[in-house]
Coordinates of C-alpha atoms in Angstrom, one line a residue:
Chain A
M1 CA 18.7 35.0 8.5
I2 CA 21.2 32.6 10.1
D3 CA 23.8 33.7 12.5
G4 CA 27.1 31.9 12.4
G5 CA 27.5 31.2 16.1
N6 CA 29.4 28.3 17.5
N7 CA 26.3 26.3 18.2
Q8 CA 24.8 26.7 14.7
E9 CA 21.5 27.7 16.1
K10 CA 19.1 29.1 13.6
T11 CA 17.2 32.3 14.4
V12 CA 14.5 33.8 12.3
G13 CA 13.8 37.6 12.1
R14 CA 10.4 39.0 13.3
R15 CA 9.2 40.0 9.9
S16 CA 9.8 36.7 8.2
L17 CA 8.4 34.9 11.2
I18 CA 5.1 36.8 10.7
V19 CA 5.2 36.0 7.0
Y20 CA 5.8 32.3 7.7
A21 CA 3.1 32.2 10.4
C22 CA 0.5 33.7 8.1
A23 CA 1.4 31.4 5.3
A24 CA 1.2 28.4 7.6
V25 CA -2.2 29.5 9.0
L26 CA -3.5 30.1 5.4
G27 CA -2.2 26.8 4.2
L28 CA -3.7 25.0 7.2
C29 CA -7.1 26.7 6.6
G30 CA -7.1 25.6 3.0
F31 CA -6.1 22.1 3.9
M32 CA -8.8 21.8 6.6
T33 CA -11.4 23.2 4.3
A34 CA -10.5 20.6 1.6
I35 CA -10.7 17.8 4.2
A36 CA -13.9 19.1 5.7
K37 CA -15.6 19.3 2.3
Q38 CA -14.5 15.8 1.4
V39 CA -15.6 14.4 4.8
L40 CA -19.0 16.3 4.8
G41 CA -19.7 14.9 1.3
F42 CA -18.9 11.4 2.6
I43 CA -21.1 11.8 5.6
S44 CA -24.1 13.2 3.7
G45 CA -24.0 10.3 1.3
P46 CA -24.9 9.9 -2.3
N47 CA -27.9 11.1 -4.3
L48 CA -29.0 7.9 -6.0
T49 CA -31.4 7.9 -9.0
S50 CA -34.5 5.8 -8.5
A51 CA -33.2 3.2 -11.0
E52 CA -30.1 2.8 -8.8
K53 CA -32.2 2.6 -5.7
S54 CA -34.6 0.0 -7.0
H55 CA -31.6 -2.0 -8.3
M56 CA -30.2 -2.1 -4.8
V57 CA -33.5 -2.9 -3.1
N58 CA -34.0 -5.8 -5.6
Q59 CA -30.6 -7.1 -4.9
E60 CA -31.2 -7.0 -1.2
M61 CA -34.5 -8.9 -1.6
N62 CA -32.7 -11.6 -3.6
L63 CA -30.2 -11.9 -0.8
L64 CA -32.9 -12.2 1.8
E65 CA -34.5 -15.0 -0.2
E66 CA -31.1 -16.8 -0.3
Q67 CA -30.8 -16.3 3.4
K68 CA -34.3 -17.6 4.0
Q69 CA -33.4 -20.8 2.2
Y70 CA -30.3 -21.2 4.3
D71 CA -32.3 -20.6 7.5
Q72 CA -34.9 -23.1 6.4
M73 CA -32.1 -25.6 5.9
K74 CA -30.8 -24.8 9.4
L75 CA -34.2 -25.4 10.8
A76 CA -34.7 -28.6 8.9
R77 CA -31.3 -30.0 10.1
M78 CA -32.4 -29.6 13.7
N79 CA -35.8 -31.3 13.2
T80 CA -35.3 -34.0 10.5
S81 CA -33.1 -37.0 10.0
K82 CA -32.5 -36.3 6.3
L83 CA -32.0 -33.1 4.3
P84 CA -32.7 -32.8 0.5
V85 CA -29.5 -31.5 -1.0
A86 CA -29.6 -32.1 -4.8
K87 CA -31.3 -33.8 -7.7
V88 CA -29.6 -36.7 -9.5
S89 CA -30.7 -35.3 -12.8
D90 CA -28.9 -32.1 -12.1
L91 CA -25.5 -33.9 -11.8
D92 CA -23.6 -35.1 -14.8
K93 CA -20.5 -37.3 -15.2
N94 CA -18.0 -34.7 -13.9
G95 CA -20.2 -32.1 -12.4
G96 CA -21.3 -32.4 -8.8
K97 CA -23.0 -30.1 -6.4
I98 CA -21.9 -28.4 -3.2
F99 CA -24.3 -28.4 -0.3
T100 CA -24.3 -27.6 3.4
D101 CA -24.3 -30.7 5.6
Y102 CA -25.4 -31.5 9.2
F103 CA -22.2 -30.0 10.5
L104 CA -23.1 -26.7 8.7
L105 CA -20.0 -27.3 6.7
P106 CA -19.7 -27.5 2.9
A107 CA -20.0 -31.1 1.4
V108 CA -20.1 -32.1 -2.2
V109 CA -22.0 -34.9 -4.0
F110 CA -20.9 -36.5 -7.3
K111 CA -22.3 -39.1 -9.7
N112 CA -20.7 -42.4 -9.1
G113 CA -21.6 -44.7 -12.1
E114 CA -25.0 -44.7 -13.7
N115 CA -27.4 -44.6 -10.8
S116 CA -25.5 -44.1 -7.6
C117 CA -24.0 -41.0 -6.1
I118 CA -21.2 -40.4 -3.6
A119 CA -20.9 -37.5 -1.1
R120 CA -17.8 -36.3 0.6
S121 CA -16.9 -33.5 2.9
A122 CA -15.9 -30.5 0.8
V123 CA -13.6 -29.1 3.4
C124 CA -10.0 -29.6 2.1
T125 CA -8.0 -31.4 4.8
H126 CA -5.0 -29.2 4.0
L127 CA -6.1 -25.8 5.1
G128 CA -9.9 -25.8 5.0
C129 CA -10.8 -24.4 1.6
T130 CA -13.9 -25.7 -0.2
V131 CA -13.1 -28.2 -3.0
Q132 CA -14.3 -27.7 -6.6
P133 CA -17.7 -29.2 -7.6
E134 CA -16.2 -30.5 -10.9
L135 CA -14.0 -33.6 -11.1
V136 CA -10.6 -33.2 -12.8
D137 CA -9.6 -36.5 -14.5
G138 CA -12.1 -38.2 -12.2
K139 CA -10.4 -36.7 -9.1
I140 CA -11.7 -34.3 -6.5
Y141 CA -9.7 -31.1 -6.8
C142 CA -9.0 -28.2 -4.4
A143 CA -7.9 -25.1 -6.3
C144 CA -6.5 -23.3 -3.2
H145 CA -3.3 -25.2 -3.0
M146 CA -3.8 -27.9 -5.7
S147 CA -4.6 -31.0 -3.7
Y148 CA -6.3 -34.0 -5.5
F149 CA -8.4 -36.6 -3.8
D150 CA -9.7 -40.0 -4.9
L151 CA -13.5 -40.0 -5.5
Q152 CA -14.0 -43.5 -4.2
T153 CA -11.8 -43.6 -1.1
G154 CA -11.3 -39.8 -0.5
K155 CA -7.6 -40.5 -0.1
P156 CA -5.2 -37.6 -1.1
L157 CA -3.5 -38.4 -4.4
A158 CA -1.4 -35.3 -5.0
G159 CA -0.7 -31.9 -3.5
P160 CA -0.1 -30.9 0.1
A161 CA -3.1 -32.6 1.8
T162 CA -2.3 -35.9 3.6
I163 CA -5.6 -36.8 5.1
A164 CA -8.6 -38.4 3.3
L165 CA -11.8 -36.4 2.7
P166 CA -14.4 -38.3 4.8
E167 CA -17.5 -39.7 3.1
E168 CA -20.9 -38.4 4.1
P169 CA -23.9 -40.6 4.3
I170 CA -26.6 -40.0 1.6
V171 CA -29.7 -41.8 0.4
I172 CA -31.5 -41.3 -3.0
E173 CA -35.2 -41.4 -3.3
D174 CA -37.0 -40.6 -6.5
D175 CA -34.2 -38.6 -8.1
I176 CA -33.7 -36.5 -4.9
I177 CA -30.5 -36.9 -2.9
Y178 CA -30.8 -36.6 0.9
A179 CA -28.0 -36.1 3.4
V180 CA -28.5 -38.5 6.3
R181 CA -28.2 -37.3 9.8
P182 CA -25.0 -38.8 11.2
S183 CA -25.4 -40.9 14.3
G184 CA -24.1 -39.4 17.6
P185 CA -23.9 -35.8 18.7
I186 CA -23.1 -33.1 16.1
K187 CA -20.3 -30.8 17.2
I188 CA -20.1 -27.6 15.2
G189 CA -16.6 -26.4 14.5
P190 CA -14.3 -25.2 11.7
S191 CA -13.9 -28.8 10.5
Q192 CA -15.3 -32.2 11.3
T193 CA -12.1 -34.1 10.7
P194 CA -8.7 -33.4 12.2
M195 CA -6.6 -31.5 9.7
N196 CA -3.1 -32.6 8.7
P197 CA -1.4 -32.7 12.1
V198 CA 2.0 -32.2 10.6
Chain B
M1 CA 17.4 -9.8 47.7
S2 CA 13.8 -11.0 47.7
V3 CA 11.9 -11.3 44.4
A4 CA 9.4 -8.6 45.3
R5 CA 12.2 -6.2 46.1
R6 CA 14.0 -6.9 42.9
C7 CA 10.8 -6.5 40.9
S8 CA 10.0 -3.1 42.5
E9 CA 13.6 -2.0 42.0
F10 CA 13.4 -3.0 38.3
L11 CA 10.2 -1.0 37.9
V12 CA 11.4 2.1 39.7
S13 CA 14.6 2.2 37.6
R14 CA 12.6 1.7 34.4
F15 CA 10.0 4.2 35.2
P16 CA 11.8 7.2 36.6
L17 CA 8.6 9.2 36.9
E18 CA 10.3 12.2 38.5
K19 CA 11.5 13.0 35.0
L20 CA 7.9 13.5 33.9
S21 CA 7.5 17.2 34.3
Y22 CA 6.5 20.1 32.1
E23 CA 10.1 21.4 32.2
H24 CA 11.4 18.1 31.0
L25 CA 8.9 17.9 28.2
A26 CA 9.4 21.5 27.0
N27 CA 13.2 21.1 27.0
K28 CA 13.2 17.7 25.4
T29 CA 16.1 17.2 22.9
V30 CA 16.7 14.7 20.2
P31 CA 20.2 13.5 19.3
V32 CA 21.5 14.5 15.8
H33 CA 23.7 12.1 13.9
K34 CA 23.9 10.2 10.6
A35 CA 21.0 7.9 11.5
S36 CA 18.7 10.2 13.3
W37 CA 16.1 9.7 10.5
I38 CA 15.2 6.5 12.4
Y39 CA 13.5 8.6 15.1
L40 CA 10.8 9.5 12.6
L41 CA 9.6 5.9 12.1
G42 CA 7.7 5.5 15.4
G43 CA 5.8 8.7 14.8
L44 CA 5.0 7.7 11.2
T45 CA 3.6 4.4 12.5
G46 CA 1.5 6.3 15.0
F47 CA 0.3 8.7 12.3
A48 CA -0.7 5.8 10.1
F49 CA -2.7 4.5 13.0
L50 CA -4.4 7.9 13.4
V51 CA -5.3 7.7 9.7
Q52 CA -6.8 4.2 10.3
V53 CA -8.9 5.5 13.2
V54 CA -10.3 8.5 11.3
T55 CA -11.0 6.6 8.0
G56 CA -12.2 3.6 10.0
I57 CA -14.8 5.7 11.9
L58 CA -16.0 7.2 8.6
L59 CA -16.3 3.7 7.1
M60 CA -18.4 2.6 10.0
L61 CA -21.1 5.1 8.9
Y62 CA -21.9 2.8 5.9
Y63 CA -20.4 -0.6 6.6
Q64 CA -22.9 -3.3 7.7
P65 CA -21.4 -6.1 9.7
T66 CA -23.9 -8.7 8.5
V67 CA -23.5 -11.7 6.2
I68 CA -26.2 -10.3 3.9
G69 CA -25.1 -6.6 4.0
A70 CA -21.3 -6.6 4.4
Y71 CA -20.3 -7.2 0.8
D72 CA -22.8 -4.8 -0.7
S73 CA -22.1 -2.1 1.9
V74 CA -18.5 -2.1 0.9
R75 CA -19.5 -2.0 -2.8
Y76 CA -21.9 0.9 -2.0
I77 CA -19.1 2.8 -0.2
V78 CA -16.7 2.4 -3.2
Q79 CA -19.3 3.0 -6.0
Y80 CA -21.8 5.5 -4.7
V81 CA -20.7 7.4 -1.6
P82 CA -18.8 10.6 -2.4
G83 CA -15.2 10.1 -1.6
G84 CA -16.0 6.6 -0.5
S85 CA -13.4 5.0 -2.7
L86 CA -10.8 7.4 -1.4
I87 CA -11.6 6.7 2.2
R88 CA -11.8 3.0 1.8
N89 CA -8.5 2.8 -0.2
M90 CA -6.8 5.1 2.3
H91 CA -7.8 2.7 5.0
V92 CA -6.5 -0.4 3.1
W93 CA -3.2 1.2 2.0
S94 CA -2.6 2.9 5.3
S95 CA -2.8 -0.5 7.0
S96 CA 0.0 -1.8 4.8
A97 CA 2.0 1.4 5.3
M98 CA 1.5 1.0 9.1
V99 CA 3.0 -2.5 8.9
V100 CA 5.9 -1.3 6.8
F101 CA 6.7 1.6 9.1
L102 CA 6.4 -0.7 12.1
F103 CA 8.7 -3.3 10.6
I104 CA 11.4 -0.7 9.7
H105 CA 11.0 0.9 13.1
A106 CA 11.6 -2.5 14.8
I107 CA 14.5 -3.5 12.6
T108 CA 16.3 -0.1 12.8
N109 CA 15.9 -0.1 16.5
A110 CA 17.2 -3.6 16.7
F111 CA 20.3 -2.6 14.7
A112 CA 20.7 0.5 16.9
R113 CA 20.2 -1.8 19.9
A114 CA 17.8 0.7 21.4
Y115 CA 16.4 -2.1 23.6
R116 CA 19.4 -1.9 26.0
K117 CA 19.0 -1.0 29.6
P118 CA 17.0 1.0 30.7
R119 CA 14.7 0.7 27.6
E120 CA 13.8 -3.0 27.7
L121 CA 10.1 -2.3 28.4
T122 CA 9.9 0.2 25.6
W123 CA 11.0 -2.7 23.3
V124 CA 8.6 -5.1 24.9
T125 CA 5.5 -2.8 24.6
G126 CA 6.5 -2.1 21.0
A127 CA 6.8 -5.8 20.2
L128 CA 3.4 -6.5 21.8
S129 CA 1.9 -3.6 19.8
M130 CA 3.2 -5.3 16.7
F131 CA 1.2 -8.4 17.4
V132 CA -1.9 -6.3 18.0
V133 CA -1.3 -4.6 14.7
L134 CA -1.1 -7.9 12.9
G135 CA -4.3 -9.0 14.7
L136 CA -6.0 -5.8 13.5
A137 CA -4.9 -6.5 10.0
F138 CA -6.1 -10.1 10.2
S139 CA -9.5 -9.2 11.7
G140 CA -10.0 -6.4 9.2
Y141 CA -9.3 -8.8 6.2
L142 CA -12.6 -10.7 6.8
L143 CA -14.9 -7.7 6.9
P144 CA -15.6 -7.2 3.1
W145 CA -17.0 -10.8 3.1
N146 CA -15.7 -11.7 -0.4
N147 CA -14.0 -15.0 -1.3
L148 CA -10.6 -13.8 -0.5
A149 CA -11.7 -12.5 2.9
V150 CA -13.6 -15.6 4.0
Y151 CA -11.2 -18.2 2.8
A152 CA -8.1 -16.4 4.1
T153 CA -9.9 -16.3 7.5
K154 CA -10.8 -20.0 7.2
V155 CA -7.2 -20.9 6.5
G156 CA -6.1 -18.6 9.4
L157 CA -8.6 -20.3 11.8
Q158 CA -7.5 -23.7 10.6
I159 CA -3.9 -22.8 11.4
A160 CA -5.0 -21.7 14.9
E161 CA -6.7 -25.0 15.3
M162 CA -3.7 -27.0 14.2
S163 CA -1.3 -24.8 16.2
T164 CA -1.5 -26.9 19.4
L165 CA -2.2 -30.4 18.0
F166 CA 1.3 -31.6 18.7
L167 CA 1.0 -30.9 22.4
P168 CA 0.1 -33.9 24.6
G169 CA -3.4 -34.7 25.9
P170 CA -6.0 -32.0 26.5
L171 CA -3.4 -29.2 25.8
G172 CA -3.6 -30.2 22.1
G173 CA -7.2 -28.9 22.0
I174 CA -6.4 -25.3 23.0
G175 CA -5.9 -24.1 19.5
G176 CA -9.2 -25.6 18.4
Q177 CA -11.0 -24.0 21.3
M178 CA -9.5 -20.6 20.4
A179 CA -10.6 -21.1 16.8
A180 CA -14.1 -22.1 18.0
L181 CA -14.3 -19.0 20.1
L182 CA -13.5 -16.8 17.1
T183 CA -15.8 -18.8 14.8
G184 CA -18.8 -18.8 17.0
P185 CA -21.4 -21.6 17.5
D186 CA -22.7 -21.9 14.0
G187 CA -19.6 -22.3 11.9
I188 CA -18.2 -19.5 9.7
G189 CA -21.1 -17.1 9.5
Q190 CA -22.8 -14.1 11.2
E191 CA -21.3 -14.8 14.6
T192 CA -17.8 -15.0 13.1
L193 CA -18.3 -11.6 11.4
N194 CA -19.6 -10.1 14.7
R195 CA -16.6 -11.4 16.6
F196 CA -14.1 -10.2 14.1
Y197 CA -15.8 -6.8 13.8
T198 CA -15.8 -6.3 17.6
L199 CA -12.1 -7.2 17.7
H200 CA -11.3 -5.0 14.8
I201 CA -13.1 -1.8 15.8
W202 CA -13.0 -2.0 19.6
I203 CA -11.0 -4.6 21.5
L204 CA -7.7 -4.5 19.5
P205 CA -7.6 -0.7 19.0
A206 CA -8.2 -0.2 22.7
L207 CA -5.4 -2.7 23.5
L208 CA -3.1 -1.0 21.0
I209 CA -3.8 2.5 22.4
A210 CA -3.1 1.2 25.9
L211 CA 0.2 -0.4 24.9
V212 CA 1.3 2.5 22.8
S213 CA 0.6 4.9 25.7
V214 CA 3.0 3.0 27.9
H215 CA 5.5 2.9 25.0
L216 CA 5.3 6.7 24.5
L217 CA 5.5 7.4 28.2
L218 CA 8.7 5.4 28.3
V219 CA 10.1 7.1 25.3
Q220 CA 9.3 10.4 27.0
I221 CA 11.0 9.6 30.3
H222 CA 14.1 7.8 28.9
G223 CA 14.6 10.1 25.8
M224 CA 15.8 8.8 22.5
S225 CA 18.4 6.1 22.5
V226 CA 21.7 6.8 20.7
P227 CA 23.3 4.1 18.6
R228 CA 26.8 3.1 19.6
F229 CA 28.6 4.7 16.6
A230 CA 27.1 8.1 17.5
E231 CA 27.7 7.9 21.3
T232 CA 30.8 10.1 21.0
S233 CA 29.0 13.0 19.3
H234 CA 26.8 15.0 21.7
K235 CA 24.9 17.1 19.1
Q236 CA 21.3 17.6 20.1
E237 CA 18.4 19.5 18.7
K238 CA 15.3 20.7 20.5
F239 CA 12.2 18.6 20.2
F240 CA 10.0 21.7 20.2
F241 CA 9.9 22.7 17.5
N242 CA 12.9 21.6 15.4
F243 CA 12.2 17.9 15.6
A244 CA 8.4 18.2 15.9
L245 CA 8.4 20.1 12.5
K246 CA 10.4 17.2 11.0
D247 CA 7.9 14.8 12.3
L248 CA 5.1 16.9 11.0
S249 CA 6.7 17.1 7.5
A250 CA 7.2 13.4 7.4
W251 CA 3.5 12.9 8.2
M252 CA 2.3 15.3 5.6
I253 CA 4.5 13.7 2.9
F254 CA 3.1 10.3 3.9
L255 CA -0.5 11.6 3.8
T256 CA 0.1 13.1 0.4
L257 CA 1.6 9.9 -1.0
L258 CA -1.2 7.9 0.6
V259 CA -4.0 10.0 -1.0
I260 CA -2.3 9.8 -4.4
L261 CA -1.9 6.0 -4.0
A262 CA -5.6 5.6 -2.9
V263 CA -6.8 7.6 -5.9
V264 CA -4.6 6.1 -8.7
L265 CA -4.4 2.5 -7.4
P266 CA -7.6 1.2 -5.8
Y267 CA -6.6 -1.9 -3.8
D268 CA -9.2 -4.2 -5.5
Y269 CA -7.5 -3.7 -8.9
L270 CA -4.6 -5.8 -7.7
Q271 CA -6.8 -8.9 -7.0
P272 CA -8.3 -11.3 -9.5
Y273 CA -12.0 -10.9 -10.0
T274 CA -12.9 -14.4 -8.7
L275 CA -11.4 -13.6 -5.4
L276 CA -13.5 -10.4 -5.0
K277 CA -16.9 -12.1 -5.7
R278 CA -19.3 -12.3 -2.8
Y279 CA -18.6 -15.4 -0.6
S280 CA -21.2 -18.1 -0.9
P281 CA -21.2 -21.2 1.3
L282 CA -22.3 -23.2 -1.7
A283 CA -19.4 -22.2 -4.0
A284 CA -15.9 -23.7 -4.3
A285 CA -12.8 -21.8 -3.2
P286 CA -11.1 -20.2 -6.2
S287 CA -7.3 -20.5 -6.7
G288 CA -5.1 -17.8 -5.4
I289 CA -6.3 -17.5 -1.8
K290 CA -3.5 -15.8 0.1
P291 CA -3.2 -13.8 3.2
E292 CA -2.1 -10.2 3.1
W293 CA 1.6 -9.7 2.0
Y294 CA 2.7 -9.1 5.6
F295 CA 1.8 -12.6 6.6
Y296 CA 3.8 -14.3 3.8
F297 CA 6.8 -14.9 6.0
L298 CA 4.5 -17.2 8.1
Y299 CA 2.4 -18.5 5.3
Y300 CA 4.9 -19.7 2.7
P301 CA 6.9 -21.9 5.2
L302 CA 3.6 -23.5 6.1
E303 CA 3.0 -24.6 2.5
V304 CA 6.2 -26.6 2.3
L305 CA 7.6 -27.4 5.7
P306 CA 6.1 -29.7 8.3
K307 CA 3.5 -27.7 10.2
V308 CA 4.8 -28.6 13.6
V309 CA 8.2 -27.1 12.7
V310 CA 6.6 -23.9 11.4
I311 CA 4.2 -23.4 14.2
L312 CA 6.7 -24.2 16.9
G313 CA 9.3 -22.0 15.1
T314 CA 6.9 -19.1 14.9
M315 CA 6.0 -19.3 18.6
I316 CA 9.6 -19.4 19.6
F317 CA 10.4 -16.6 17.2
F318 CA 7.7 -14.4 18.6
A319 CA 8.7 -15.1 22.2
G320 CA 12.3 -14.3 21.2
V321 CA 11.2 -11.0 19.7
V322 CA 9.5 -10.0 22.9
A323 CA 12.5 -11.2 25.0
A324 CA 15.1 -9.7 22.7
P325 CA 16.5 -7.2 25.2
W326 CA 17.5 -10.0 27.6
L327 CA 18.4 -12.6 24.9
M328 CA 20.8 -10.2 23.2
E329 CA 22.5 -9.5 26.6
Y330 CA 22.6 -13.0 28.0
V331 CA 23.1 -15.3 25.0
P332 CA 26.6 -13.9 24.2
R333 CA 27.6 -14.5 27.8
M334 CA 27.3 -18.2 27.1
W335 CA 30.5 -18.0 25.2
G336 CA 32.0 -15.6 27.7
K337 CA 31.4 -12.2 26.0
R338 CA 29.4 -9.3 27.3
G339 CA 26.5 -8.2 25.1
E340 CA 28.3 -4.9 24.4
E341 CA 31.3 -6.5 22.8
S342 CA 29.6 -9.4 21.0
K343 CA 28.6 -9.4 17.3
F344 CA 25.6 -11.7 18.1
P345 CA 22.9 -9.0 18.3
I346 CA 23.8 -7.6 14.9
V347 CA 24.1 -11.0 13.3
A348 CA 20.8 -12.2 14.7
T349 CA 19.1 -9.0 13.6
C350 CA 20.5 -9.4 10.1
V351 CA 19.4 -13.0 9.8
V352 CA 15.9 -12.2 11.0
A353 CA 15.5 -9.2 8.7
L354 CA 16.9 -11.1 5.7
V355 CA 14.7 -14.1 6.2
I356 CA 11.5 -12.0 6.6
V357 CA 12.3 -9.8 3.6
A358 CA 13.3 -12.8 1.4
L359 CA 10.1 -14.8 2.3
T360 CA 7.9 -11.7 1.7
L361 CA 9.4 -10.9 -1.7
F362 CA 10.3 -14.4 -3.0
G363 CA 8.1 -16.7 -0.9
Q364 CA 6.2 -18.0 -3.9
N365 CA 9.4 -18.7 -5.9
I366 CA 10.9 -20.5 -2.9
V367 CA 7.8 -22.7 -2.5
D368 CA 7.8 -23.5 -6.3
V369 CA 11.5 -24.5 -6.2
M370 CA 11.0 -26.7 -3.1
R371 CA 8.0 -28.4 -4.6
G372 CA 9.7 -28.8 -7.9
T373 CA 7.0 -27.1 -9.9
S374 CA 7.0 -23.9 -11.8
A375 CA 4.6 -21.0 -11.0
P376 CA 1.1 -21.6 -12.4

């Protein structure tokens, strides 16, 4: 019921008010029940089959194994002057390997000719993505924003990067490639070289 | 007049606390005019934040902020926990919705010039809240610990590091130190995740609640601002319960749409599979790493323009947004007009809105054209 007064105020009769109020309360109860059921189900969690559970436990143990290797590497980098990072026999003409260097940053090692290898920082100097471990036409490639770098000099060849990828010192002994501890203090940070300043 | 005196007078005139009474609240009215729908947007932003808080607390029951557990705990929520996919996707979509509402709220109030005296501080607290919301979005992006999350964060930290390099002497290192504080002592890893998680669930929400409380207090004591074209009409409606019901309806419509969206379009479906794999420090970054869509207007210029220009421009722009109430008043005075008469505020708002919308929608195309390459 709307009265046609000057100020256009709407008024509602008592009977319809009661009907509206009841409908609103009922609706609200239904709504809250639905939400409570959903939320309670969420909080009580799933009933997993034993196959699902064992799958998850196995997965977690694999991850812990990976983490253990990473922690062993962290321990080794504090106590030794060279870290084993790859095997020469695992590399081929275009395929290199990414490893974690003394700065705890990704680096990548490639074959460079028959018996020598070359390692460079894998932190793209454009915006810090990790470069690909496969050479593209003999060049190091970062897929993030398509920067190319020269394998020999590290210089940027194409794409947005303007600073060279620094070389990382390695030695090869009996098929195993070791990263060599850099001289001077090691400062851990997001990158070890200045990024493109402009 | 002394500076202290002027400050206290400014504060007293901006916080007329005597208006803060039960009477005033109960009899609060909202202006009615062609554009009064804009008064719903602040409430919608707040409601989206409420959804974030509730779904966020629920997600905390299962999420593990560890390098080993984070990725799998998110998969566990989505795959196994009853209603988990719904809750997680509501959290993701509602964050986007919150940014959309916030942006429209800011732009419409800029057009309505709601920042005019005595509402300058309402605008300032709102603008600061916007930065906190962007910080919440950025810190939340890392938590799933997949490729997209970690590399987007690496890029973000790299930008923070570069952001001050053009400054002279030791000042140039400030950005790097900030990035290092966020990264933690051992590079991107467990400490980084801890720091982002703490920011995301505790520090930034607390900051946001504090800012929004002041914002709401100011809205309450100054009432709604009226755009110039509607100043002649004096039509009002009661807040209780005429406008409050409109608010509530808008929230319920949003909640319904949000639930539908979260059910029919899980967020992960929009991303390439390689970006959603678990992050490994021994794998290369896949192509297609991008920030969330609401950072495009900062990110795409960074890809093609000199970084100094973009970073300096962004800083000036953000400072300008915060100082808008005073800029819009005093800049027109430089050519001898009062803020009231000048077209400058409307033109500036139009330009900002168009640039942000264009970069968000067509950023990739603009980058491709400027680089002279076609889209991959």
